[in-house]
PDB file of C-alpha atoms in Angstrom:
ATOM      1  CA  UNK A 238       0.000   0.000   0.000  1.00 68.00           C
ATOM      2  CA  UNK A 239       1.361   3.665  -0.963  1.00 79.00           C
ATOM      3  CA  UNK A 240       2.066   6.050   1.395  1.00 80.00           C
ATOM      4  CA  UNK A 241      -0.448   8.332  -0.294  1.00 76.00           C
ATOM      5  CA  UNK A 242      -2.957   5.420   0.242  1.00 72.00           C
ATOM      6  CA  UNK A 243      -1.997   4.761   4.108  1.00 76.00           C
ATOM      7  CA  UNK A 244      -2.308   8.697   4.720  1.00 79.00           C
ATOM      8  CA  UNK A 245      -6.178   9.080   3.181  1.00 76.00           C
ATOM      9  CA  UNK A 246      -7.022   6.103   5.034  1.00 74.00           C
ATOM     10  CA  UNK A 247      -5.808   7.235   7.958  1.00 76.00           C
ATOM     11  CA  UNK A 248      -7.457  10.558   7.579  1.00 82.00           C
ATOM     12  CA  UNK A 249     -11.051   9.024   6.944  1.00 78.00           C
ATOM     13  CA  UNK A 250     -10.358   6.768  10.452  1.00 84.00           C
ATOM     14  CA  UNK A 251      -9.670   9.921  12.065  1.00 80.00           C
ATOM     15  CA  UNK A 252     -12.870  11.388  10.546  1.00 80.00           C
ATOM     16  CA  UNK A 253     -14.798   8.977  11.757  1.00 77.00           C
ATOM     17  CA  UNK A 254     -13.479   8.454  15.034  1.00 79.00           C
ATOM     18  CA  UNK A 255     -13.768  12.071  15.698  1.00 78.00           C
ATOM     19  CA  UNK A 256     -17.525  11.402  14.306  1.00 76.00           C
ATOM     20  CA  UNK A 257     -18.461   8.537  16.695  1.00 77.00           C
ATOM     21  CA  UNK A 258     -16.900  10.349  19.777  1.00 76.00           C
ATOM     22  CA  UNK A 259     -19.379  13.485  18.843  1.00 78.00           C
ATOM     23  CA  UNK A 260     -21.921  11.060  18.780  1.00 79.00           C
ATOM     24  CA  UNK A 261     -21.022   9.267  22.187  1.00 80.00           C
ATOM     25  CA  UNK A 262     -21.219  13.013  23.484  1.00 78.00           C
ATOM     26  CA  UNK A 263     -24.837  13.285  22.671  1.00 77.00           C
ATOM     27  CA  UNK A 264     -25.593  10.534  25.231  1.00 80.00           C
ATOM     28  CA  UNK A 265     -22.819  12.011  27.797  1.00 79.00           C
ATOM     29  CA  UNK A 266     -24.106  15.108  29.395  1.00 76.00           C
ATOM     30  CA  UNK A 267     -21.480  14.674  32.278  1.00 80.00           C
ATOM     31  CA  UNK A 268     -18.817  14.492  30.165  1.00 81.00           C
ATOM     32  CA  UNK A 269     -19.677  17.836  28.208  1.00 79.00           C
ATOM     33  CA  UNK A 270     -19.806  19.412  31.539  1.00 80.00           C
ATOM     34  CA  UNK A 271     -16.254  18.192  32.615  1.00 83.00           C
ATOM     35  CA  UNK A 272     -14.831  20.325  29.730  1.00 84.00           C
ATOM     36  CA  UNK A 273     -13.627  24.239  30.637  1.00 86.00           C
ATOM     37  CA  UNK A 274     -15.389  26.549  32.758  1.00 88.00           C
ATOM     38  CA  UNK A 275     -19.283  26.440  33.924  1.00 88.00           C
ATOM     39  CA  UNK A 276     -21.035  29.249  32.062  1.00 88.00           C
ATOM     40  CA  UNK A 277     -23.456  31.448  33.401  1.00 90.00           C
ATOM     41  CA  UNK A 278     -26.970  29.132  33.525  1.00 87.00           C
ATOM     42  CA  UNK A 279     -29.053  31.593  31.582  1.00 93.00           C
ATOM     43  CA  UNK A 280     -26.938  30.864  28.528  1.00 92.00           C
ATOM     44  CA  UNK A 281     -27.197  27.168  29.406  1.00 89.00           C
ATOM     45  CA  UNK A 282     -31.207  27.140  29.977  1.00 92.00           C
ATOM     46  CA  UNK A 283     -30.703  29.484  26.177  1.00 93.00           C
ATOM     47  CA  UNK A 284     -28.922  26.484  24.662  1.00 92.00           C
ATOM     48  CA  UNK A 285     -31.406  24.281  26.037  1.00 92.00           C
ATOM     49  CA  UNK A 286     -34.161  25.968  24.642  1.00 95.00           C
ATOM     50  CA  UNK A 287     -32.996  26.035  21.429  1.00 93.00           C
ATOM     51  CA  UNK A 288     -32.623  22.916  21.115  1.00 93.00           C
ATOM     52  CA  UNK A 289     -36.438  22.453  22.028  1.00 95.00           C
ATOM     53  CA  UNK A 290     -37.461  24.355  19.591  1.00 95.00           C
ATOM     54  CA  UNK A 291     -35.380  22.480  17.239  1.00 94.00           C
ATOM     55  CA  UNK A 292     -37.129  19.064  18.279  1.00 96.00           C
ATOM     56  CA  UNK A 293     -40.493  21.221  18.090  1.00 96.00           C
ATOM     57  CA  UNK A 294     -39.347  21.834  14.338  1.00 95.00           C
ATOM     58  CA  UNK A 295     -38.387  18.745  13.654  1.00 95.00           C
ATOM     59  CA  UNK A 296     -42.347  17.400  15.282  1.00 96.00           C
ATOM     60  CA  UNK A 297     -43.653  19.506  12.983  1.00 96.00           C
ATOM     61  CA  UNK A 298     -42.199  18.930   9.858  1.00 95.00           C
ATOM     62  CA  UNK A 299     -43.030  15.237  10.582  1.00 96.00           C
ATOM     63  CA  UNK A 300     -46.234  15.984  10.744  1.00 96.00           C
ATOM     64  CA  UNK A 301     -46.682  18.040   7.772  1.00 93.00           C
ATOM     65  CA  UNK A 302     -45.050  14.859   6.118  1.00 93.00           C
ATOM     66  CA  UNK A 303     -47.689  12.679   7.318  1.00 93.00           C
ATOM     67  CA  UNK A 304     -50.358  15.133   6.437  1.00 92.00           C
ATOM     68  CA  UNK A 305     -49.426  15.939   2.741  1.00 88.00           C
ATOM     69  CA  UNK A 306     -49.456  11.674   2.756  1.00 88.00           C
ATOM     70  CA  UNK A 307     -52.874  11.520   4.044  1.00 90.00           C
ATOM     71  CA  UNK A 308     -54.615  15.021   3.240  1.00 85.00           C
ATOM     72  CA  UNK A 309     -53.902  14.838  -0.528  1.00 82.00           C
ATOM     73  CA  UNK A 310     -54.870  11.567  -1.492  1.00 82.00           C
ATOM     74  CA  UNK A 311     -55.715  12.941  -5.017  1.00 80.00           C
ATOM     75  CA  UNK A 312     -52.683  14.136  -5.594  1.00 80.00           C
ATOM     76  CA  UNK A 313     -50.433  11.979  -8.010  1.00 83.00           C
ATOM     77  CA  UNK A 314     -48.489   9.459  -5.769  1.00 87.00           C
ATOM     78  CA  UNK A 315     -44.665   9.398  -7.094  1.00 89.00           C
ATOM     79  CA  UNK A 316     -45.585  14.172  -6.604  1.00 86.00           C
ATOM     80  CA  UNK A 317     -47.288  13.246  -3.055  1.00 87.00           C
ATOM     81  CA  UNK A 318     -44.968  10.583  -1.758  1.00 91.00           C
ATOM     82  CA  UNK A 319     -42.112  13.153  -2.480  1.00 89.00           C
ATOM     83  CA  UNK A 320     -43.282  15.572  -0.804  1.00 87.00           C
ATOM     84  CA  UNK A 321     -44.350  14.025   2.500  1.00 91.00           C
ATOM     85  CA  UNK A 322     -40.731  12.077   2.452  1.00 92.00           C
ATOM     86  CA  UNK A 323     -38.817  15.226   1.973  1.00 90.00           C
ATOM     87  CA  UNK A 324     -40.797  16.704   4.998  1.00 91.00           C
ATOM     88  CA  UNK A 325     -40.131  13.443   7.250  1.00 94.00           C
ATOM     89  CA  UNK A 326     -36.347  13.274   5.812  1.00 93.00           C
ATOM     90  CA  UNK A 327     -36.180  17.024   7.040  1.00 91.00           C
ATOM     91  CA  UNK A 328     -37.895  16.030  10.551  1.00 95.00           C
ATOM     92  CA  UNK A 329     -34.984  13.117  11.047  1.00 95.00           C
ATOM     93  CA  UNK A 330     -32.518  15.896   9.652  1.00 93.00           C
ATOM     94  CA  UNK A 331     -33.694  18.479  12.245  1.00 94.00           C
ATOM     95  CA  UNK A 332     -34.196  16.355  15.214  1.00 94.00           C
ATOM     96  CA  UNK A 333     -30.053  15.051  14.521  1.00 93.00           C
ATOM     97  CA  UNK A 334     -28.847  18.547  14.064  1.00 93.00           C
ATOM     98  CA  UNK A 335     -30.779  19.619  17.117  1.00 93.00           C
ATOM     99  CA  UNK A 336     -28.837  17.134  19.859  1.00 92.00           C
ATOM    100  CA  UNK A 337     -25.529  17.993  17.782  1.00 91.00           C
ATOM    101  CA  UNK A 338     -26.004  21.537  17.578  1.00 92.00           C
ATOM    102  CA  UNK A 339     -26.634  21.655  21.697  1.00 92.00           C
ATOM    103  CA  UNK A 340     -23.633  19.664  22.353  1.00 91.00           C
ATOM    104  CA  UNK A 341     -21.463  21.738  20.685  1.00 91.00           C
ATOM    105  CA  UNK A 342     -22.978  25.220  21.764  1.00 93.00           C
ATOM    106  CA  UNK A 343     -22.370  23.568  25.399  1.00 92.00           C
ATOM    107  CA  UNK A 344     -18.899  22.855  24.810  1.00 91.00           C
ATOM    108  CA  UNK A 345     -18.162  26.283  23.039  1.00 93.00           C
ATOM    109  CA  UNK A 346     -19.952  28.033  26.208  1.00 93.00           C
ATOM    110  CA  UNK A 347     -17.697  25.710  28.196  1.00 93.00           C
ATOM    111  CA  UNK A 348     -14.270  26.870  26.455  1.00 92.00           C
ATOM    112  CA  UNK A 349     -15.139  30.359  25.868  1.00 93.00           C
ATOM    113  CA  UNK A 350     -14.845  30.026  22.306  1.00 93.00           C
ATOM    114  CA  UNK A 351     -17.119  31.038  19.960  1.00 94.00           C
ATOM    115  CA  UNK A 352     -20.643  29.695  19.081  1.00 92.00           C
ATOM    116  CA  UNK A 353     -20.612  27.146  16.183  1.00 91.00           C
ATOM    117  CA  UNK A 354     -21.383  28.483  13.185  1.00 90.00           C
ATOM    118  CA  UNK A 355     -24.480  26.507  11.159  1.00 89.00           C
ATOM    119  CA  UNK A 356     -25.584  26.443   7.175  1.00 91.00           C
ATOM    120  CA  UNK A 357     -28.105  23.741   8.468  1.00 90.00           C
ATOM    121  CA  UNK A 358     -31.333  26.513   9.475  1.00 89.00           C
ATOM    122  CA  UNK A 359     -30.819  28.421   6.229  1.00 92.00           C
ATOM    123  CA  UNK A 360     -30.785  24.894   4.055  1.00 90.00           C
ATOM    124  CA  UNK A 361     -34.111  23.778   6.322  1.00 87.00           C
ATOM    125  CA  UNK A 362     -35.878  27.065   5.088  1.00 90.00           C
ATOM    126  CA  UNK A 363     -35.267  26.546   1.526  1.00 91.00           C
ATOM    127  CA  UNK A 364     -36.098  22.916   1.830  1.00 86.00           C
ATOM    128  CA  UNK A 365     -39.431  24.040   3.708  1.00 85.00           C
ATOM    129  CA  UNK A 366     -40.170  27.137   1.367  1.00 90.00           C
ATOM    130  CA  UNK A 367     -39.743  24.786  -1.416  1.00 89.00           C
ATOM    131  CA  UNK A 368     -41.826  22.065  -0.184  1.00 84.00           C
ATOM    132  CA  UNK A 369     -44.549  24.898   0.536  1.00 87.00           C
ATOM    133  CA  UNK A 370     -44.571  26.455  -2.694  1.00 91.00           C
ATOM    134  CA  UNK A 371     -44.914  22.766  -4.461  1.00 84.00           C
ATOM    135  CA  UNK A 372     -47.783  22.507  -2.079  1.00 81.00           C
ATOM    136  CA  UNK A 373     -49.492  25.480  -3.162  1.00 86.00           C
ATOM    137  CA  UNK A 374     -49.154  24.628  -6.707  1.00 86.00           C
ATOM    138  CA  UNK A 375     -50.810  21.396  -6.251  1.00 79.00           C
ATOM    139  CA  UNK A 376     -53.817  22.531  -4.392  1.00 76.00           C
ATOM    140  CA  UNK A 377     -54.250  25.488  -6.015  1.00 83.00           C
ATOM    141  CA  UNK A 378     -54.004  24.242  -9.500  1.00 81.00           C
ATOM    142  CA  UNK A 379     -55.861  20.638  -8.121  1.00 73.00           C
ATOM    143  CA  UNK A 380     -53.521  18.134  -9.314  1.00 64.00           C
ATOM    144  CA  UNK A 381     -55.456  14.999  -9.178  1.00 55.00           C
ATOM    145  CA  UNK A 382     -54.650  11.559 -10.384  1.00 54.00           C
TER     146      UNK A 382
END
């Protein structure tokens, strides 16, 4: 094996272990609180709440998704099946970024560095205005099988 071909490997193990031991932080409160300083508890209850209304998100674009499945049983199938799997994939999506985005505001708080920056919110919104304005079309023009 090259050297070239040892080193990428090497890099992707150290991707993923870095991965898996976010991961194992999600389910290890204690250990997030081990790291730096204690922050003020306003900023902590803050972070918490976030992340609530991140799961609250993530509730309701799983329902939407089950409600575009059974509230537009006209619709065409492959259009309808789409569109309540994008808003269920986006539910799963929101609910993962929601524990991951409160561990690492936690440990940022904790080390005094800076909050993590995030693409994820402004992706959701397109995703969600997109979804949307596909719904409108197809109850507004009455897409039916």
């Amino acid at each position: 094996m090259s050297r070239a071909v040892r080193s990428a490997a090497a890099t992707a193990w150290g991707r993923l272990a870095a991965a898996v031991g976010q991961v194992r932080l999600w389910f290890a409160p204690a250990r997030v609180r081990t790291e730096g300083d204690t922050p003020d508890y306003r900023f902590s209850l803050a972070n918490e709440r976030t992340f609530l209304a991140w799961l609250r998100t993530a509730l309701a674009l799983v329902g939407g998704g089950f409600a575009v499945d059974q509230f537009l049983p006209d619709t065409d199938r492959a259009l309808r099946l789409t569109m309540a799997l994008v808003l269920l994939a986006g539910g799963a999506a929101c609910a993962i970024r929601a524990i991951n985005h409160w561990v690492r505001c936690e440990r940022a708080m904790r080390r005094g560095e800076d909050l993590p920056a995030s693409r994820f919110p402004a992706a959701l919104a397109v995703a969600v205005g997109l979804i949307a304005l596909v719904m409108v079309v197809v109850v507004a023009l009455g897409w039916t099988r």
